[in-house]
Amino acid sequence: MAIRQITLRGEEILKKKCKPVKEITPRIMELIEDMVDTMFEADGVGLAAPQVGVMKRIFVAMPYPEQEEPEIYVMINPEILESDGVQESSEGCLSVPGYMGLVERPLRVKVRYMDINGNTVEDEFSDFAATVISHENDHLDGILYADKAKNFMTAEEYQERLREFQAQNGEAAE
Ligand code: ZN
């Protein structure tokens, strides 16, 4: 296992379209293991290959972190087949530390990908999990949430606004 260095916003690789994986080689397996380790170490719910400096269409995601033993998905050459609905999600990104933003995402996505055993799998995700999958999939096309966020602010500003919002709603409820 190895923890890899996470690329940061401003680095060219994060703006590039990644290339499909042709074959799951031992090198790819090692990359995926390192990506999972790096995601855990950084306390993230997802990590895409360009975020560790590799231009391949791979991401790892833990879209249900609230589960006791959260499921970890490894998606190779993912493709979003269908998406519907709209949600506004507050997002952060390991490549944009210290910031948050509000992004419009589909409420549900259906995705086809190759798993670590080389099997083609189709899965559906909704709510927060749909956000995670969309966010990670965007990385493979060189898109950062920060570039499409309606509201982009520091994590501190975000906490401040959240407190204001809760205070206002608390008053309204009385
Ligand atoms: Zn990200």
Coordinates of C-alpha atoms and ligand atoms in Angstrom, one line a residue:
M1 CA 0.0 0.0 0.0
A2 CA 1.1 3.5 -0.7
I3 CA -0.4 6.9 -0.2
R4 CA -0.1 9.0 -3.3
Q5 CA 0.2 12.8 -3.5
I6 CA -3.0 14.5 -4.4
T7 CA -2.9 16.9 -7.3
L8 CA -4.3 20.4 -6.7
R9 CA -6.5 22.8 -8.6
G10 CA -4.3 24.7 -11.0
E11 CA -2.4 21.6 -12.1
E12 CA -2.8 20.9 -15.8
I13 CA -3.7 17.2 -15.4
L14 CA -6.9 18.1 -13.6
K15 CA -8.2 19.8 -16.8
K16 CA -7.5 17.0 -19.2
K17 CA -9.7 14.3 -20.6
C18 CA -8.5 10.9 -19.3
K19 CA -7.8 7.9 -21.4
P20 CA -9.7 4.6 -21.3
V21 CA -8.1 1.6 -19.6
K22 CA -7.5 -1.2 -22.1
E23 CA -6.4 -3.9 -19.8
I24 CA -6.3 -4.4 -16.0
T25 CA -2.5 -4.9 -15.5
P26 CA -0.7 -5.4 -12.2
R27 CA 0.2 -1.7 -12.5
I28 CA -3.4 -0.7 -12.7
M29 CA -4.2 -2.9 -9.7
E30 CA -1.5 -1.2 -7.7
L31 CA -2.8 2.2 -8.8
I32 CA -6.3 1.3 -7.6
E33 CA -5.1 0.0 -4.2
D34 CA -3.1 3.2 -3.7
M35 CA -6.2 5.3 -4.7
V36 CA -8.3 3.5 -2.1
D37 CA -5.6 4.0 0.6
T38 CA -5.2 7.7 -0.4
M39 CA -8.9 8.3 -0.3
F40 CA -9.1 6.8 3.2
E41 CA -6.0 8.7 4.4
A42 CA -7.5 12.0 3.1
D43 CA -10.9 11.3 4.6
G44 CA -12.6 11.5 1.2
V45 CA -15.7 9.8 -0.3
G46 CA -14.2 9.5 -3.8
L47 CA -10.9 9.9 -5.7
A48 CA -10.3 9.9 -9.4
A49 CA -7.0 8.8 -11.1
P50 CA -6.0 12.3 -12.3
Q51 CA -6.1 13.4 -8.7
V52 CA -3.1 11.2 -8.1
G53 CA -1.5 12.3 -11.4
V54 CA -2.6 9.4 -13.7
M55 CA -4.7 10.2 -16.8
K56 CA -6.8 7.1 -16.8
R57 CA -10.5 6.7 -16.6
I58 CA -10.7 5.2 -13.1
F59 CA -12.2 6.4 -9.9
V60 CA -12.9 4.9 -6.5
A61 CA -15.9 6.0 -4.5
M62 CA -17.4 5.3 -1.1
P63 CA -20.8 6.8 -1.7
Y64 CA -22.5 5.5 1.5
P65 CA -20.0 6.6 4.2
E66 CA -22.8 6.3 6.8
Q67 CA -22.9 2.5 6.5
E68 CA -21.2 0.5 9.1
E69 CA -18.9 -1.1 6.6
P70 CA -19.2 1.3 3.7
E71 CA -19.1 -0.2 0.2
I72 CA -16.2 0.9 -1.9
Y73 CA -16.8 1.0 -5.7
V74 CA -14.0 0.8 -8.2
M75 CA -15.1 2.1 -11.5
I76 CA -13.0 1.6 -14.6
N77 CA -14.1 3.3 -17.8
P78 CA -17.4 4.5 -16.3
E79 CA -20.1 5.8 -18.5
I80 CA -23.2 7.6 -17.2
L81 CA -26.0 6.0 -19.2
E82 CA -29.0 7.8 -17.8
S83 CA -29.5 10.6 -15.3
D84 CA -32.7 12.3 -14.1
G85 CA -34.0 14.8 -11.6
V86 CA -32.0 17.7 -10.1
Q87 CA -30.5 18.3 -6.7
E88 CA -28.4 21.0 -5.3
S89 CA -25.5 19.5 -3.5
S90 CA -22.8 21.1 -1.3
E91 CA -19.5 19.7 -2.4
G92 CA -15.9 19.7 -1.6
C93 CA -12.9 18.1 -3.3
L94 CA -9.6 16.7 -2.2
S95 CA -8.0 18.7 -5.0
V96 CA -9.6 22.0 -3.8
P97 CA -8.9 21.8 -0.1
G98 CA -10.6 24.3 2.2
Y99 CA -13.4 25.2 -0.1
M100 CA -17.1 24.3 -0.6
G101 CA -19.6 25.0 -3.3
L102 CA -23.2 24.4 -4.4
V103 CA -23.5 22.4 -7.5
E104 CA -26.5 21.2 -9.5
R105 CA -26.4 17.5 -9.9
P106 CA -28.8 14.8 -11.1
L107 CA -30.9 13.1 -8.5
R108 CA -30.3 9.7 -10.0
V109 CA -27.7 8.2 -12.3
K110 CA -27.3 4.9 -14.0
V111 CA -23.7 4.0 -14.7
R112 CA -22.0 1.3 -16.6
Y113 CA -18.4 0.5 -15.7
M114 CA -15.8 -2.3 -15.5
D115 CA -15.1 -3.6 -12.0
I116 CA -11.7 -4.7 -10.7
N117 CA -12.3 -8.2 -12.0
G118 CA -12.9 -7.0 -15.5
N119 CA -16.7 -7.5 -15.4
T120 CA -19.1 -5.0 -16.9
V121 CA -21.5 -3.8 -14.3
E122 CA -24.5 -1.5 -14.3
D123 CA -25.6 0.2 -11.1
E124 CA -28.0 3.0 -10.1
F125 CA -27.3 5.6 -7.5
S126 CA -29.4 8.3 -6.0
D127 CA -29.2 11.3 -3.7
F128 CA -25.7 11.8 -2.2
A129 CA -24.4 8.8 -4.0
A130 CA -25.5 10.2 -7.4
T131 CA -23.5 13.4 -6.5
V132 CA -20.4 11.4 -5.7
I133 CA -20.5 9.4 -8.9
S134 CA -21.2 12.6 -11.0
H135 CA -18.4 14.5 -9.3
E136 CA -15.8 11.7 -9.8
N137 CA -16.9 11.1 -13.3
D138 CA -16.5 14.8 -14.1
H139 CA -12.8 14.5 -13.0
L140 CA -12.2 12.0 -15.8
D141 CA -13.3 14.7 -18.3
G142 CA -11.2 17.4 -16.7
I143 CA -14.1 19.1 -14.9
L144 CA -13.8 20.3 -11.4
Y145 CA -16.9 21.1 -9.3
A146 CA -15.4 24.5 -8.5
D147 CA -15.7 25.4 -12.2
K148 CA -19.5 24.7 -12.3
A149 CA -20.4 25.7 -8.7
K150 CA -23.1 28.3 -8.3
N151 CA -21.6 29.3 -5.0
F152 CA -18.0 28.8 -4.3
M153 CA -16.7 29.7 -0.9
T154 CA -14.2 28.8 1.8
A155 CA -15.2 26.0 4.2
E156 CA -15.4 28.7 6.9
E157 CA -17.8 30.9 5.0
Y158 CA -19.9 27.8 4.2
Q159 CA -20.1 26.9 8.0
E160 CA -21.0 30.5 8.7
R161 CA -23.8 30.5 6.1
L162 CA -25.1 27.2 7.4
R163 CA -25.3 28.6 10.9
E164 CA -27.2 31.7 9.6
F165 CA -29.5 29.5 7.6
Q166 CA -30.2 27.3 10.6
A167 CA -30.7 30.3 12.9
Q168 CA -33.2 31.8 10.4
N169 CA -35.1 28.6 10.0
G170 CA -35.1 28.1 13.7
E171 CA -36.7 31.5 14.2
A172 CA -39.2 30.8 11.4
A173 CA -40.3 27.6 13.1
E174 CA -41.1 29.3 16.4
Ligands
ZN1 ZN -13.1 16.0 -6.6

